Amino acid sequence: MNVFSKFGLKQVVNASGKMTALGASAVHPEVARAVSEAAQDYVEIDELLVAAGREIAKATGAEDGCPTTGAAAGIAIATAAVIAGTNLSLIERLPRPAGVPDEIVLQKGHSVHFGASVTQMIALGGGNPVEVGHANHTEKAHLTEAVNDRTAALLFIQSHHAVQKGVQSLEAMKEIAAAKGIPLIVDAAAEEDMRKYIALGADLVCYSGGKALEGPTSGFICGRKDLIEACRAQYKGIGRAMKVGKEGVVGLLTALARYGAKEETGGEQKARMERFLQLLEGVPGVKGGISQDESGRDIYRAKLEIDPATAGMDAKQLIKRLQSGDPAIYTRNHYSNVGIIFIDPRPLLPNQEQLIADRIRDIISKGSSI
């Protein structure tokens, strides 16, 4: 039983990852205590945002930072900031800026859907998204030729959702941004390195607080001081509809402070998943292996290849049966169409590997009669 049971909801085992649809992360008790304490007290929010910016700067190596409700809100607010700056009249006109540069240039292979469309987040901030190149092939010329006097910024999406080959690198986009005198925004929502993209020269970087950081639903933008000041200014405009509360800010900062003492490395994830695969040895039609995250992050998952002829069902049927149980088990299913299921160790609570292995073994032993 858990807190959600009182609302008639069944328990969920999250083997999918830090997924918004499953509540992102289960926070550390220290983070939960900080959220609770903040929720029961008062603070001047404007001062809290500035203080939070200082802590974010320390953690990321940036000049300043701005808390948000999440990385998606970060994209919208960062877009608004490069278009309107701190000009209140412009801020209040968004998302229809009219008469100022508002084009946000991104590679077509980066025009992703992460549960919503990244181009819609740009539009919420008053930006006009300009996709260049092709889904699997973008040349530097595609980007340089797209920049004109209406361009407000370049946007780079660092995500497993994005095309990983045939696209221009962050370094290449930084060169273009510097040569053209425009900012480079990076969406690094689920990335684990909080310093990398600032060190590579990005002007604004958007992170999720509820994914790699394992904080509450939250996020932050870090970057150039003048642009972060403009980000905070958007809370008098479009940011008001996505304002972050005191408990979200304090939970975020607590998770950020804990992040340096992260308990599990990629090597430990591999070892953990190897032990999980041992629990599945001998299950008909299930071939196990270890796979690194497709975007190169230091994340390792168990890879299960399902042979329908031997297992008595295909990957999608197995997924459906895992999700229909109580507790419902959610796996990582981006490649289920080719018979592959992934198990992500990061969100699993203690002893849940055994529960998942037992459920898979039971489902396959009963076969299509279920």
Coordinates of C-alpha atoms in Angstrom, one line a residue:
M1 CA 0.0 0.0 0.0
N2 CA 1.2 3.5 -0.7
V3 CA -0.2 7.1 -0.4
F4 CA -1.9 6.8 -3.8
S5 CA -4.0 3.8 -2.8
K6 CA -6.5 6.0 -0.8
F7 CA -7.5 7.5 -4.2
G8 CA -8.2 4.1 -5.7
L9 CA -4.9 4.0 -7.7
K10 CA -2.8 0.8 -8.0
Q11 CA 0.8 0.7 -7.1
V12 CA 3.3 1.3 -9.9
V13 CA 6.8 -0.2 -10.3
N14 CA 8.8 2.1 -12.4
A15 CA 11.4 0.3 -14.5
S16 CA 11.0 2.8 -17.3
G17 CA 13.2 5.7 -16.2
K18 CA 12.8 9.2 -14.9
M19 CA 9.5 9.6 -16.8
T20 CA 7.1 12.5 -16.2
A21 CA 4.2 10.1 -17.0
L22 CA 5.1 8.0 -13.9
G23 CA 5.9 10.9 -11.6
A24 CA 9.6 11.4 -12.6
S25 CA 11.5 10.5 -9.3
A26 CA 10.9 9.2 -5.9
V27 CA 12.8 11.8 -3.8
H28 CA 15.2 11.1 -1.0
P29 CA 13.8 11.5 2.5
E30 CA 16.1 14.6 3.0
V31 CA 14.5 16.2 0.0
A32 CA 11.0 15.3 1.1
R33 CA 11.6 16.9 4.6
A34 CA 12.8 20.1 2.9
V35 CA 9.7 20.3 0.7
S36 CA 7.5 19.7 3.7
E37 CA 9.2 22.4 5.8
A38 CA 9.1 24.9 3.0
A39 CA 5.4 24.2 2.4
Q40 CA 4.6 25.0 6.0
D41 CA 6.4 28.4 6.1
Y42 CA 6.6 31.8 4.3
V43 CA 9.3 33.6 2.3
E44 CA 9.6 36.5 -0.1
I45 CA 9.4 34.7 -3.4
D46 CA 11.5 37.3 -5.4
E47 CA 14.3 37.0 -2.9
L48 CA 14.0 33.2 -2.9
L49 CA 14.4 33.1 -6.7
V50 CA 17.6 35.3 -6.5
A51 CA 19.0 33.2 -3.7
A52 CA 18.2 30.0 -5.6
G53 CA 20.0 31.5 -8.6
R54 CA 23.2 31.8 -6.6
E55 CA 23.0 28.2 -5.5
I56 CA 22.3 27.0 -9.0
A57 CA 25.3 29.0 -10.2
K58 CA 27.6 27.3 -7.7
A59 CA 26.4 23.9 -8.7
T60 CA 26.7 24.5 -12.5
G61 CA 29.6 26.9 -12.9
A62 CA 27.2 29.4 -14.6
E63 CA 27.0 33.1 -13.7
D64 CA 23.4 32.8 -12.4
G65 CA 20.3 30.6 -12.4
C66 CA 16.5 30.7 -12.4
P67 CA 14.2 28.0 -11.0
T68 CA 11.3 26.7 -13.1
T69 CA 8.5 24.2 -12.9
G70 CA 10.5 21.9 -15.2
A71 CA 12.7 21.8 -18.3
A72 CA 9.7 22.4 -20.7
A73 CA 8.9 25.6 -18.8
G74 CA 12.6 26.4 -19.0
I75 CA 12.5 26.3 -22.8
A76 CA 9.5 28.6 -22.9
I77 CA 11.0 31.0 -20.3
A78 CA 14.4 31.0 -22.0
T79 CA 12.8 31.7 -25.3
A80 CA 10.8 34.6 -23.8
A81 CA 14.0 35.9 -22.2
V82 CA 16.0 36.1 -25.5
I83 CA 13.1 37.8 -27.2
A84 CA 11.8 40.3 -24.6
G85 CA 14.8 40.7 -22.2
T86 CA 13.7 42.7 -19.2
N87 CA 11.5 45.1 -21.2
L88 CA 8.2 44.9 -19.3
S89 CA 6.1 46.1 -22.3
L90 CA 7.6 43.4 -24.5
I91 CA 7.2 40.8 -21.7
E92 CA 3.5 41.6 -21.4
R93 CA 3.0 41.3 -25.2
L94 CA 4.3 37.7 -25.3
P95 CA 3.6 35.2 -26.8
R96 CA 2.9 37.7 -29.6
P97 CA 6.1 39.9 -29.5
A98 CA 5.6 41.6 -33.0
G99 CA 8.3 43.7 -34.4
V100 CA 11.3 42.2 -32.6
P101 CA 13.5 39.2 -33.5
D102 CA 11.6 36.0 -32.5
E103 CA 12.9 33.1 -34.6
I104 CA 14.5 30.2 -32.7
V105 CA 16.5 28.1 -35.1
L106 CA 16.9 24.3 -34.4
Q107 CA 17.9 21.3 -36.4
K108 CA 15.0 19.2 -37.8
G109 CA 16.4 16.1 -36.0
H110 CA 16.0 18.0 -32.8
S111 CA 12.3 18.9 -33.3
V112 CA 11.3 16.2 -30.8
H113 CA 8.2 15.2 -28.9
F114 CA 8.9 14.4 -25.3
G115 CA 5.3 14.1 -24.1
A116 CA 4.6 17.5 -25.9
S117 CA 6.3 19.2 -28.8
V118 CA 9.4 21.2 -28.2
T119 CA 8.3 23.6 -30.9
Q120 CA 5.1 24.3 -28.9
M121 CA 7.3 25.2 -25.9
I122 CA 9.1 27.7 -28.1
A123 CA 5.8 29.1 -29.3
L124 CA 4.6 29.5 -25.7
G125 CA 7.6 31.7 -25.1
G126 CA 6.7 33.9 -28.1
G127 CA 9.2 32.2 -30.4
N128 CA 8.8 31.3 -34.0
P129 CA 10.5 27.9 -34.4
V130 CA 12.6 27.5 -37.6
E131 CA 13.5 23.9 -38.3
V132 CA 16.5 23.5 -40.6
G133 CA 18.2 20.6 -42.5
H134 CA 16.6 17.1 -42.6
A135 CA 15.6 14.7 -39.9
N136 CA 18.9 12.7 -40.2
H137 CA 21.1 15.2 -42.0
T138 CA 22.0 18.8 -41.1
E139 CA 24.9 20.6 -42.5
K140 CA 26.5 23.7 -40.9
A141 CA 25.3 25.7 -43.9
H142 CA 21.7 24.9 -43.2
L143 CA 22.1 26.6 -39.8
T144 CA 24.2 29.6 -41.0
E145 CA 21.9 30.3 -43.9
A146 CA 18.9 30.3 -41.6
V147 CA 20.2 33.0 -39.3
N148 CA 19.1 36.5 -40.2
D149 CA 18.0 39.7 -38.6
R150 CA 14.8 38.0 -37.2
T151 CA 16.8 35.3 -35.4
A152 CA 16.6 35.5 -31.6
A153 CA 18.6 32.4 -30.7
L154 CA 19.8 28.9 -31.7
L155 CA 18.4 25.9 -29.8
F156 CA 20.2 22.6 -29.3
I157 CA 18.3 19.6 -27.9
Q158 CA 20.5 17.2 -25.9
S159 CA 18.3 14.2 -25.5
H160 CA 17.8 10.5 -26.2
H161 CA 14.7 11.6 -28.1
A162 CA 16.8 13.5 -30.7
V163 CA 18.4 12.1 -33.7
Q164 CA 21.9 11.1 -32.7
K165 CA 23.7 11.0 -36.0
G166 CA 23.9 13.2 -39.1
V167 CA 23.3 16.4 -37.0
Q168 CA 25.6 19.3 -36.1
S169 CA 27.3 19.2 -32.8
L170 CA 26.8 21.6 -29.9
E171 CA 30.3 22.9 -30.6
A172 CA 29.4 23.7 -34.2
M173 CA 26.3 25.5 -33.1
K174 CA 28.2 27.5 -30.5
E175 CA 30.6 28.7 -33.3
I176 CA 27.7 29.8 -35.4
A177 CA 26.0 31.6 -32.4
A178 CA 29.2 33.4 -31.5
A179 CA 29.9 34.4 -35.1
K180 CA 26.4 35.8 -35.5
G181 CA 26.2 37.4 -32.1
I182 CA 23.1 35.5 -30.9
P183 CA 22.6 33.3 -27.8
L184 CA 22.7 29.5 -27.8
I185 CA 20.1 27.7 -25.7
V186 CA 20.6 24.1 -24.7
D187 CA 17.8 21.8 -23.5
A188 CA 19.6 19.3 -21.3
A189 CA 16.4 18.2 -19.4
A190 CA 17.5 14.7 -18.3
E191 CA 21.2 15.1 -18.6
E192 CA 23.4 14.1 -15.6
D193 CA 26.3 16.5 -16.0
M194 CA 25.2 19.9 -14.6
R195 CA 28.4 21.7 -15.7
K196 CA 29.2 20.3 -19.1
Y197 CA 27.1 22.6 -21.4
I198 CA 27.9 25.8 -19.6
A199 CA 31.6 24.8 -19.9
L200 CA 31.1 24.2 -23.6
G201 CA 29.9 27.8 -24.0
A202 CA 26.1 27.6 -24.0
D203 CA 24.4 30.9 -23.0
L204 CA 21.4 29.3 -21.3
V205 CA 20.9 25.6 -20.3
C206 CA 17.6 24.1 -19.2
Y207 CA 17.5 21.1 -16.8
S208 CA 14.8 19.1 -15.1
G209 CA 14.9 18.9 -11.3
G210 CA 12.8 15.8 -11.2
K211 CA 14.9 13.5 -13.4
A212 CA 18.7 13.1 -13.0
L213 CA 18.6 15.3 -9.9
E214 CA 15.9 13.2 -8.3
G215 CA 14.2 16.3 -6.9
P216 CA 10.5 17.2 -6.9
T217 CA 8.7 18.4 -10.0
S218 CA 10.8 21.4 -10.8
G219 CA 13.6 22.5 -13.1
F220 CA 16.1 25.4 -13.6
I221 CA 17.8 27.5 -16.2
C222 CA 21.5 28.4 -15.8
G223 CA 23.7 30.7 -17.8
R224 CA 24.7 34.3 -18.5
K225 CA 23.8 36.7 -15.8
D226 CA 22.0 39.2 -18.1
L227 CA 19.9 36.4 -19.7
I228 CA 19.1 34.8 -16.4
E229 CA 17.9 38.2 -15.1
A230 CA 15.6 38.3 -18.2
C231 CA 14.4 34.7 -17.4
R232 CA 13.3 35.8 -13.9
A233 CA 11.6 38.9 -15.4
Q234 CA 9.3 36.5 -17.4
Y235 CA 7.5 35.7 -14.1
K236 CA 5.7 39.0 -14.7
G237 CA 4.6 37.6 -18.1
I238 CA 4.2 34.1 -19.5
G239 CA 6.2 32.7 -16.6
R240 CA 3.3 33.5 -14.2
A241 CA 1.3 30.6 -15.7
M242 CA 4.1 28.2 -14.9
K243 CA 5.4 29.7 -11.6
V244 CA 7.4 27.5 -9.3
G245 CA 6.4 27.5 -5.6
K246 CA 8.5 27.8 -2.5
E247 CA 8.4 24.1 -1.8
G248 CA 9.5 23.3 -5.3
V249 CA 12.5 25.7 -5.1
V250 CA 13.6 24.4 -1.7
G251 CA 13.2 20.8 -2.8
L252 CA 15.2 21.5 -6.0
L253 CA 18.0 23.2 -4.1
T254 CA 18.2 20.4 -1.6
A255 CA 18.4 17.8 -4.4
L256 CA 21.0 19.9 -6.1
A257 CA 23.1 20.0 -3.0
R258 CA 22.8 16.2 -2.6
Y259 CA 23.7 15.5 -6.2
G260 CA 27.4 15.6 -5.7
A261 CA 27.0 12.7 -3.3
K262 CA 25.1 10.6 -5.8
E263 CA 25.1 7.0 -4.6
E264 CA 25.0 4.9 -7.8
T265 CA 27.5 5.0 -10.7
G266 CA 27.1 3.6 -14.2
G267 CA 29.3 0.7 -13.2
E268 CA 27.1 -0.1 -10.2
Q269 CA 24.0 0.1 -12.5
K270 CA 25.6 -2.5 -14.8
A271 CA 26.4 -4.8 -11.9
R272 CA 22.9 -4.4 -10.5
M273 CA 21.3 -5.3 -13.9
E274 CA 23.6 -8.2 -14.4
R275 CA 22.3 -9.6 -11.1
F276 CA 18.8 -8.9 -12.4
L277 CA 19.5 -10.9 -15.6
Q278 CA 20.6 -13.8 -13.5
L279 CA 17.1 -13.9 -12.0
L280 CA 15.7 -14.4 -15.6
E281 CA 18.1 -17.2 -16.6
G282 CA 16.1 -20.1 -18.1
V283 CA 13.0 -18.1 -18.9
P284 CA 12.0 -19.3 -22.4
G285 CA 12.3 -16.7 -25.2
V286 CA 14.0 -14.0 -23.1
K287 CA 17.6 -13.2 -24.0
G288 CA 19.3 -10.7 -21.7
G289 CA 22.1 -8.2 -22.1
I290 CA 23.3 -4.8 -20.8
S291 CA 22.9 -1.7 -22.9
Q292 CA 24.2 1.9 -22.4
D293 CA 21.8 4.8 -22.9
E294 CA 21.6 5.7 -26.6
S295 CA 22.6 9.3 -26.1
G296 CA 25.8 8.3 -24.4
R297 CA 24.9 9.1 -20.8
D298 CA 26.5 7.0 -18.1
I299 CA 23.3 5.0 -17.7
Y300 CA 23.1 1.2 -18.1
R301 CA 20.0 -0.8 -18.5
A302 CA 19.0 -4.5 -18.8
K303 CA 18.1 -5.3 -22.4
L304 CA 15.5 -8.1 -22.9
E305 CA 15.1 -9.5 -26.4
I306 CA 11.8 -11.3 -26.6
D307 CA 11.5 -14.3 -29.1
P308 CA 7.7 -14.7 -29.7
A309 CA 8.1 -18.3 -31.0
T310 CA 9.7 -19.4 -27.8
A311 CA 8.1 -17.1 -25.2
G312 CA 4.6 -17.6 -26.5
M313 CA 4.0 -13.8 -26.9
D314 CA 5.8 -10.8 -28.4
A315 CA 7.3 -7.9 -26.5
K316 CA 4.2 -5.8 -26.8
Q317 CA 2.0 -8.5 -25.3
L318 CA 4.4 -9.0 -22.5
I319 CA 4.5 -5.2 -21.8
K320 CA 0.7 -5.1 -21.7
R321 CA 0.5 -7.9 -19.2
L322 CA 3.2 -6.4 -17.0
Q323 CA 1.2 -3.1 -16.9
S324 CA -2.1 -4.7 -16.3
G325 CA -1.1 -6.3 -13.0
D326 CA -1.1 -4.8 -9.5
P327 CA 1.4 -3.5 -8.9
A328 CA 1.6 -2.3 -12.5
I329 CA 5.1 -2.7 -13.9
Y330 CA 6.2 -0.1 -16.4
T331 CA 9.3 -0.9 -18.6
R332 CA 11.2 1.1 -21.1
N333 CA 9.6 0.4 -24.4
H334 CA 11.0 2.6 -27.2
Y335 CA 12.1 -0.5 -29.1
S336 CA 9.2 -2.8 -28.4
N337 CA 8.3 -2.9 -32.1
V338 CA 11.5 -4.9 -32.7
G339 CA 11.0 -7.1 -29.7
I340 CA 13.2 -5.3 -27.2
I341 CA 12.3 -4.2 -23.6
F342 CA 14.6 -2.3 -21.3
I343 CA 14.7 -2.3 -17.5
D344 CA 16.1 0.9 -16.1
P345 CA 17.6 0.4 -12.6
R346 CA 17.6 4.1 -11.5
P347 CA 14.0 4.5 -10.4
L348 CA 13.6 1.1 -8.9
L349 CA 12.9 0.8 -5.2
P350 CA 14.6 -1.9 -3.0
N351 CA 13.9 -5.5 -4.0
Q352 CA 11.8 -4.5 -7.0
E353 CA 14.2 -6.3 -9.4
Q354 CA 13.1 -9.6 -7.9
L355 CA 9.4 -8.6 -8.2
I356 CA 9.9 -7.8 -11.9
A357 CA 11.8 -11.1 -12.6
D358 CA 9.1 -13.1 -10.8
R359 CA 6.3 -11.4 -12.8
I360 CA 8.0 -12.0 -16.2
R361 CA 8.7 -15.6 -15.3
D362 CA 5.1 -16.1 -14.2
I363 CA 3.6 -14.4 -17.3
I364 CA 5.7 -16.4 -19.7
S365 CA 5.1 -19.7 -17.9
K366 CA 1.3 -19.2 -18.3
G367 CA 1.8 -18.1 -21.9
S368 CA -1.1 -17.0 -24.1
S369 CA -3.7 -18.5 -21.7
I370 CA -3.5 -15.3 -19.6

